[in-house]
């Protein structure tokens, strides 16, 4: 069976194939950037326009009691289902950066762990900036950043050695944004616990694509965004998780009225809510939450185990095609070969990576356009969102990459890059 026939056969056998029809698509386009911004679920259009017209437009302030106050809790419950947490351990709202700030600050001030901040060179820049800022504000030593030989894979021995030397609060992205390298969550949580440390997991590149189970992995703290694989929409609210074992020790650095024990008493004195609600600060972003709920419902309905099985099959198919057809043309595979060590995007590189991304994006005459993304200095990320990417999409992407090189299309573009890539 050739690769094209194989792809068609795999699409026919795909139990999630019909989920693609739940999303908005452009004609003649393959979207491989769901690891950055997920696609628009068609239902979100109706939900948002109804909310605007009926709840905001007609019922105005009455909608708070009737619909909106319950929304963040309902979403937290759904996230708890997805991540195997108790609903009382999750809250949703604000950006990932802000939630990370609140969580790390609270952990430092809790006195539960030594006040050393640690991260590593695979982490997303905002996480490192947040740690650095907190260290300055609280007069701590600057965070230790474990530097690996490669910016694609962790060296667990080195990471563990550093945790042993400077135990404390460790912030890691479960799935690394550059290569999709995925840490052994349970093993590292255990190691951290044995060394008087805690790992705060940034799940942004994992949630909705990787099967995460807070209970079996003994995860104590995490944050993550919802606009990638959960298809919550641009700037969708992020979530914050704290295990019930820890919550009573933590206090939020942002004492907003929504984190008050009784916000609608309008008391002049701040009294923190007891549970996870203490981390809420201000009025929830209702439109964004409503959009997020639709995306999240699709993931829950499809089932994260089935999604992960498809993700593994899709990324393995892509890895095999890269090895067979692209490496001979000067490409490199930058993501882990072992499926258990990677999330749901595949990173490749080439000496002309930026120009190749431009060729993919603009297409050839009437040909298919392919949206991938570029991360400096040389990485092309191909995001494989299992809810709407199929095996044939992968087959055609690889054929297009071959064509770009074999027909010297890169000569049509220069190396200049815009601000957002
Ligand atoms: C791993 C990771 N962490 C944090 C962020 C930043 O999230 P936010 O912009 O919601 O603060 C991103 C954004 O893409 C990310 O990929």
Coordinates of C-alpha atoms and ligand atoms in Angstrom, one line a residue:
X1 CA 0.0 0.0 0.0
X2 CA 1.5 3.4 -0.9
X3 CA 1.4 6.3 1.6
X4 CA -1.6 8.0 0.0
X5 CA -3.7 4.8 0.0
X6 CA -2.6 4.2 3.6
X7 CA -3.7 7.7 4.6
X8 CA -7.1 7.3 3.0
X9 CA -7.5 3.9 4.7
X10 CA -6.6 5.4 8.1
X11 CA -9.0 8.2 7.7
X12 CA -11.8 5.7 6.9
X13 CA -11.0 3.9 10.1
X14 CA -10.9 7.0 12.2
X15 CA -13.6 7.0 15.0
X16 CA -13.2 10.8 15.3
X17 CA -13.4 11.6 11.6
X18 CA -16.8 13.2 11.9
X19 CA -15.7 15.7 14.5
X20 CA -14.0 17.8 11.8
X21 CA -17.5 18.8 10.6
X22 CA -18.1 20.6 13.9
X23 CA -15.4 23.2 13.0
X24 CA -15.2 26.1 10.6
X25 CA -12.8 25.5 7.7
X26 CA -11.5 27.5 4.8
X27 CA -11.5 25.8 1.4
X28 CA -8.2 24.6 0.0
X29 CA -6.4 25.0 3.3
X30 CA -4.8 22.6 5.7
X31 CA -4.6 24.1 9.2
X32 CA -1.6 22.8 11.2
X33 CA -1.5 25.5 13.8
X34 CA -4.1 24.3 16.3
X35 CA -1.2 24.0 18.8
X36 CA -1.2 27.8 18.8
X37 CA -4.8 28.8 18.2
X38 CA -7.5 26.1 17.8
X39 CA -10.2 26.3 15.2
X40 CA -13.6 27.9 15.6
X41 CA -16.3 25.3 16.6
X42 CA -19.4 26.2 14.5
X43 CA -21.6 26.0 17.6
X44 CA -19.6 28.8 19.2
X45 CA -21.0 31.3 16.6
X46 CA -24.6 30.5 17.6
X47 CA -23.8 30.4 21.3
X48 CA -22.0 33.8 21.3
X49 CA -24.6 35.5 19.1
X50 CA -27.4 34.3 21.2
X51 CA -25.6 35.3 24.4
X52 CA -25.0 38.8 23.0
X53 CA -28.6 39.3 21.7
X54 CA -30.6 37.6 24.4
X55 CA -28.6 37.6 27.6
X56 CA -26.7 40.8 27.2
X57 CA -28.9 42.7 24.7
X58 CA -32.3 41.9 26.3
X59 CA -31.8 40.7 29.8
X60 CA -28.8 42.8 30.6
X61 CA -27.8 42.7 34.3
X62 CA -30.4 40.0 35.1
X63 CA -28.3 37.6 33.2
X64 CA -25.7 37.5 36.0
X65 CA -28.1 35.6 38.3
X66 CA -29.8 33.7 35.5
X67 CA -26.8 32.5 33.5
X68 CA -23.4 34.1 34.1
X69 CA -22.5 33.6 37.7
X70 CA -22.7 29.8 37.3
X71 CA -20.6 29.7 34.1
X72 CA -17.0 29.7 35.6
X73 CA -18.0 26.9 38.0
X74 CA -19.6 24.8 35.3
X75 CA -16.5 25.1 33.2
X76 CA -14.2 24.3 36.2
X77 CA -16.3 21.1 36.7
X78 CA -15.8 20.1 33.1
X79 CA -12.1 20.8 33.2
X80 CA -12.0 18.7 36.4
X81 CA -13.6 15.8 34.5
X82 CA -11.0 16.2 31.7
X83 CA -8.0 16.3 34.1
X84 CA -9.3 13.9 36.8
X85 CA -9.4 16.6 39.5
X86 CA -12.1 17.5 42.0
X87 CA -14.2 20.4 40.8
X88 CA -13.2 22.2 44.0
X89 CA -9.5 22.2 42.8
X90 CA -9.9 24.1 39.6
X91 CA -10.8 27.7 38.8
X92 CA -10.9 29.4 35.4
X93 CA -10.3 33.0 34.4
X94 CA -7.4 35.4 33.4
X95 CA -4.5 34.6 31.2
X96 CA -2.0 31.7 31.8
X97 CA 0.7 34.3 32.7
X98 CA -1.5 35.9 35.4
X99 CA -2.5 32.5 36.8
X100 CA 1.1 31.4 36.9
X101 CA 2.0 34.6 38.8
X102 CA -0.7 34.0 41.4
X103 CA 0.2 30.4 41.9
X104 CA 4.0 30.8 42.1
X105 CA 3.6 33.8 44.4
X106 CA 1.2 31.9 46.7
X107 CA 3.6 28.9 46.8
X108 CA 6.6 31.0 47.7
X109 CA 4.6 32.8 50.5
X110 CA 3.1 29.6 51.8
X111 CA 6.3 28.5 53.6
X112 CA 5.6 24.9 52.4
X113 CA 8.7 24.7 50.2
X114 CA 12.2 26.2 50.2
X115 CA 12.1 29.6 48.4
X116 CA 14.1 28.5 45.4
X117 CA 12.6 29.0 42.0
X118 CA 13.6 26.6 39.2
X119 CA 12.8 26.2 35.6
X120 CA 14.5 24.9 32.5
X121 CA 15.5 25.9 29.0
X122 CA 12.6 24.2 27.4
X123 CA 10.0 26.3 29.2
X124 CA 7.9 29.0 27.4
X125 CA 9.4 32.5 27.8
X126 CA 6.5 33.9 29.8
X127 CA 7.0 31.3 32.5
X128 CA 10.6 32.4 33.0
X129 CA 9.7 36.1 32.9
X130 CA 7.0 35.5 35.6
X131 CA 9.5 33.6 37.9
X132 CA 12.1 36.3 37.4
X133 CA 9.6 39.1 38.3
X134 CA 8.5 37.3 41.4
X135 CA 12.1 36.7 42.5
X136 CA 12.7 40.5 42.2
X137 CA 9.5 41.5 44.0
X138 CA 10.0 39.1 46.9
X139 CA 13.8 39.6 47.2
X140 CA 14.6 36.0 46.3
X141 CA 17.6 34.6 44.5
X142 CA 17.1 34.7 40.8
X143 CA 15.4 31.6 39.4
X144 CA 17.7 28.7 38.4
X145 CA 17.2 27.8 34.8
X146 CA 18.5 24.3 34.0
X147 CA 20.2 24.5 30.6
X148 CA 20.2 21.4 28.5
X149 CA 22.6 20.7 25.6
X150 CA 19.7 20.9 23.2
X151 CA 16.7 23.2 23.2
X152 CA 14.5 20.3 22.2
X153 CA 14.8 17.6 24.8
X154 CA 15.2 17.6 28.6
X155 CA 18.0 15.8 30.4
X156 CA 16.1 14.4 33.4
X157 CA 19.3 13.5 35.3
X158 CA 20.4 17.1 35.1
X159 CA 17.0 18.4 36.1
X160 CA 16.8 16.0 39.1
X161 CA 20.3 16.9 40.2
X162 CA 19.3 20.6 40.2
X163 CA 16.2 19.9 42.2
X164 CA 18.3 18.0 44.7
X165 CA 20.8 20.9 45.0
X166 CA 18.2 23.7 45.2
X167 CA 14.9 22.2 46.2
X168 CA 11.8 24.4 46.0
X169 CA 9.2 25.5 43.4
X170 CA 9.9 24.1 39.9
X171 CA 7.9 25.3 36.9
X172 CA 7.9 23.1 33.8
X173 CA 5.8 23.0 30.6
X174 CA 4.5 19.4 30.4
X175 CA 4.8 19.6 26.6
X176 CA 7.6 21.8 25.4
X177 CA 6.5 24.5 22.9
X178 CA 9.4 24.0 20.5
X179 CA 9.7 20.3 20.1
X180 CA 6.6 18.8 21.8
X181 CA 8.9 16.9 24.2
X182 CA 6.7 15.6 27.0
X183 CA 8.0 15.0 30.6
X184 CA 7.2 11.9 32.6
X185 CA 4.8 13.8 34.9
X186 CA 4.3 11.2 37.6
X187 CA 8.0 10.3 37.9
X188 CA 9.0 14.0 38.3
X189 CA 6.1 14.7 40.8
X190 CA 7.4 11.8 42.8
X191 CA 11.0 13.0 42.7
X192 CA 10.0 16.5 43.6
X193 CA 8.0 15.3 46.6
X194 CA 10.9 13.2 47.8
X195 CA 13.1 16.3 47.6
X196 CA 10.9 18.8 49.4
X197 CA 9.9 20.4 46.1
X198 CA 6.8 20.9 44.0
X199 CA 6.3 21.0 40.3
X200 CA 4.0 23.6 38.9
X201 CA 3.0 22.2 35.5
X202 CA 2.2 24.5 32.6
X203 CA -0.2 22.4 30.6
X204 CA -0.8 24.9 27.7
X205 CA 0.6 22.6 25.0
X206 CA -0.8 19.4 26.5
X207 CA -4.4 20.0 27.6
X208 CA -6.9 18.6 25.1
X209 CA -4.2 16.5 23.3
X210 CA -2.5 14.5 26.0
X211 CA -4.3 12.4 28.5
X212 CA -3.6 14.1 31.8
X213 CA -4.6 12.6 35.1
X214 CA -3.9 14.7 38.2
X215 CA -4.7 12.0 40.7
X216 CA -2.7 9.1 39.3
X217 CA 0.3 11.4 38.7
X218 CA 0.0 13.1 42.1
X219 CA 0.0 16.5 40.6
X220 CA -0.3 19.3 43.2
X221 CA -0.4 22.5 41.1
X222 CA -0.9 23.4 37.4
X223 CA -2.0 26.1 35.1
X224 CA -2.8 26.0 31.4
X225 CA -4.4 27.8 28.5
X226 CA -7.5 26.8 26.6
X227 CA -7.2 28.4 23.2
X228 CA -5.0 25.7 21.7
X229 CA -6.3 22.1 21.6
X230 CA -9.5 23.0 23.6
X231 CA -10.6 25.5 20.9
X232 CA -11.8 28.1 23.3
X233 CA -11.0 31.1 21.0
X234 CA -8.3 33.8 21.0
X235 CA -7.3 34.8 24.5
X236 CA -9.7 32.2 26.1
X237 CA -9.4 32.1 29.9
X238 CA -6.9 29.9 31.4
X239 CA -7.3 27.5 34.4
X240 CA -5.5 27.2 37.7
X241 CA -5.4 23.9 39.6
X242 CA -4.3 23.4 43.2
X243 CA -4.7 20.0 44.9
X244 CA -7.0 20.0 47.9
X245 CA -4.0 18.9 50.0
X246 CA -2.4 22.3 49.5
X247 CA -5.1 24.8 49.0
X248 CA -5.6 25.9 52.6
X249 CA -1.9 26.9 52.8
X250 CA -2.1 29.3 49.9
X251 CA -3.1 32.9 49.6
X252 CA -3.5 34.8 46.4
X253 CA -1.4 37.9 45.8
X254 CA -4.4 39.6 44.1
X255 CA -7.1 40.2 46.7
X256 CA -9.9 41.0 44.3
X257 CA -13.6 41.0 45.2
X258 CA -14.4 37.9 43.3
X259 CA -12.0 36.0 45.6
X260 CA -13.8 37.3 48.7
X261 CA -15.8 34.9 50.8
X262 CA -19.0 36.8 50.2
X263 CA -18.4 39.2 47.2
X264 CA -21.9 40.5 47.2
X265 CA -21.8 41.7 50.8
X266 CA -19.5 44.5 49.6
X267 CA -17.7 44.3 52.9
X268 CA -14.9 46.9 53.4
X269 CA -12.7 44.2 54.8
X270 CA -11.1 41.5 52.7
X271 CA -11.8 37.9 53.7
X272 CA -10.5 35.3 51.4
X273 CA -12.8 32.6 50.1
X274 CA -12.0 29.2 51.6
X275 CA -11.2 27.0 48.6
X276 CA -9.9 27.5 45.1
X277 CA -12.3 30.5 44.7
X278 CA -9.8 32.7 46.6
X279 CA -7.7 32.8 43.4
X280 CA -10.5 34.6 41.5
X281 CA -9.9 38.3 41.2
X282 CA -12.4 40.2 39.2
X283 CA -15.5 39.9 37.0
X284 CA -15.4 36.8 34.8
X285 CA -15.0 37.3 31.1
X286 CA -18.4 35.9 30.1
X287 CA -18.2 36.0 26.3
X288 CA -14.8 34.2 26.4
X289 CA -16.0 31.7 28.9
X290 CA -19.1 30.9 26.8
X291 CA -16.9 30.3 23.8
X292 CA -14.6 28.1 25.8
X293 CA -17.4 25.9 27.1
X294 CA -18.4 24.9 23.5
X295 CA -14.8 24.0 22.7
X296 CA -14.4 22.0 25.9
X297 CA -17.7 20.2 25.4
X298 CA -16.5 18.8 22.0
X299 CA -13.3 17.5 23.7
X300 CA -15.2 15.9 26.5
X301 CA -17.7 14.3 24.1
X302 CA -14.9 12.9 21.8
X303 CA -13.1 11.6 24.9
X304 CA -9.5 12.4 25.7
X305 CA -8.3 8.8 25.5
X306 CA -9.6 8.5 21.9
X307 CA -8.1 11.9 21.1
X308 CA -4.8 10.8 22.4
X309 CA -4.9 7.5 20.5
X310 CA -5.5 9.5 17.3
X311 CA -2.9 12.0 18.1
X312 CA -0.3 9.3 18.5
X313 CA -1.3 7.7 15.3
X314 CA -1.3 10.9 13.3
X315 CA 2.1 12.1 14.7
X316 CA 3.6 8.7 14.1
X317 CA 2.4 8.7 10.5
X318 CA 4.0 12.1 10.1
X319 CA 7.2 11.1 11.7
X320 CA 7.4 8.1 9.4
X321 CA 6.8 10.2 6.3
X322 CA 9.4 12.8 7.4
X323 CA 11.9 10.1 7.8
X324 CA 11.1 8.4 4.5
X325 CA 10.5 11.5 2.3
X326 CA 11.8 14.7 3.8
X327 CA 15.1 13.8 5.6
X328 CA 16.7 12.9 2.2
X329 CA 15.8 16.5 1.1
X330 CA 17.7 18.2 3.9
X331 CA 15.0 18.3 6.6
X332 CA 15.6 17.3 10.2
X333 CA 13.1 15.8 12.6
X334 CA 13.3 17.8 15.9
X335 CA 10.6 16.2 17.9
X336 CA 11.1 13.0 20.0
X337 CA 10.8 9.7 18.0
X338 CA 9.3 7.9 21.0
X339 CA 5.6 8.6 20.9
X340 CA 5.4 8.5 24.8
X341 CA 7.8 11.4 24.9
X342 CA 5.9 13.8 22.7
X343 CA 2.7 15.9 22.6
X344 CA 0.7 16.6 19.5
X345 CA 2.9 18.7 17.3
X346 CA 5.8 17.7 15.2
X347 CA 8.7 20.0 14.7
X348 CA 11.0 19.8 11.7
X349 CA 13.7 22.1 10.5
X350 CA 15.6 22.9 7.4
X351 CA 18.2 25.6 6.6
X352 CA 15.4 27.6 4.8
X353 CA 12.7 27.0 7.5
X354 CA 11.2 30.5 7.4
X355 CA 10.9 30.6 3.6
X356 CA 9.4 27.1 3.6
X357 CA 6.7 28.3 6.0
X358 CA 6.0 31.1 3.6
X359 CA 5.7 28.7 0.7
X360 CA 3.3 26.6 2.7
X361 CA 1.2 29.6 3.7
X362 CA 0.9 31.2 0.3
X363 CA 0.5 28.0 -1.7
X364 CA 1.3 27.5 -5.3
X365 CA -1.1 29.0 -7.8
X366 CA -4.5 27.4 -7.1
X367 CA -2.9 24.8 -4.8
X368 CA -3.7 24.1 -1.1
X369 CA -2.4 26.5 1.5
X370 CA -0.9 25.0 4.6
X371 CA -0.8 26.9 7.8
X372 CA 2.1 25.9 10.1
X373 CA 4.2 28.1 12.3
X374 CA 7.7 29.1 12.7
X375 CA 9.7 29.4 15.9
X376 CA 13.1 31.0 15.9
X377 CA 15.7 30.2 14.9
X378 CA 14.9 27.3 12.5
X379 CA 11.8 25.4 13.6
X380 CA 8.7 24.6 11.6
X381 CA 6.0 23.4 13.9
X382 CA 3.2 21.2 12.4
X383 CA 0.4 21.2 15.0
X384 CA -1.7 18.0 14.8
X385 CA -5.1 18.7 16.4
X386 CA -6.8 15.3 16.3
X387 CA -10.3 16.7 16.3
X388 CA -10.0 18.2 12.8
X389 CA -6.7 17.0 11.2
X390 CA -6.7 13.8 9.2
X391 CA -4.1 11.4 7.8
X392 CA -4.6 12.7 4.3
X393 CA -3.8 16.3 5.5
X394 CA -0.5 14.9 6.7
X395 CA 0.1 13.1 3.5
X396 CA -0.5 16.2 1.4
X397 CA 1.6 18.4 3.7
X398 CA 4.6 16.1 3.2
X399 CA 4.0 16.1 -0.6
X400 CA 3.9 19.9 -0.6
X401 CA 7.1 20.2 1.5
X402 CA 8.8 17.9 -1.0
X403 CA 7.5 20.0 -3.9
X404 CA 8.7 23.3 -2.3
X405 CA 12.3 22.0 -2.1
X406 CA 12.4 20.1 -5.4
X407 CA 11.0 23.0 -7.4
X408 CA 13.2 25.6 -5.6
X409 CA 10.1 27.6 -4.5
X410 CA 12.0 29.0 -1.6
X411 CA 13.8 31.4 -4.0
X412 CA 10.5 33.4 -4.3
X413 CA 10.8 34.5 -0.6
X414 CA 13.3 36.4 1.5
X415 CA 14.3 35.9 5.1
X416 CA 12.4 39.0 6.5
X417 CA 9.9 38.1 9.3
X418 CA 6.9 40.0 10.6
X419 CA 6.3 40.5 14.4
X420 CA 3.8 37.7 14.9
X421 CA 4.8 34.4 13.3
Ligands
LIG1 C1 3.4 26.9 27.3 C2 2.8 28.3 27.4 N1 2.7 28.9 28.5 C3 2.1 30.1 28.6 C4 1.7 30.8 27.5 C5 1.1 32.2 27.6 O1 -0.2 32.1 27.9 P1 -1.1 33.5 28.1 O2 -0.8 34.3 26.9 O3 -2.5 33.0 28.2 O4 -0.6 34.2 29.3 C6 1.8 30.2 26.3 C7 1.3 30.8 25.1 O5 1.2 30.4 24.0 C8 2.3 28.9 26.2 O6 2.4 28.2 25.0

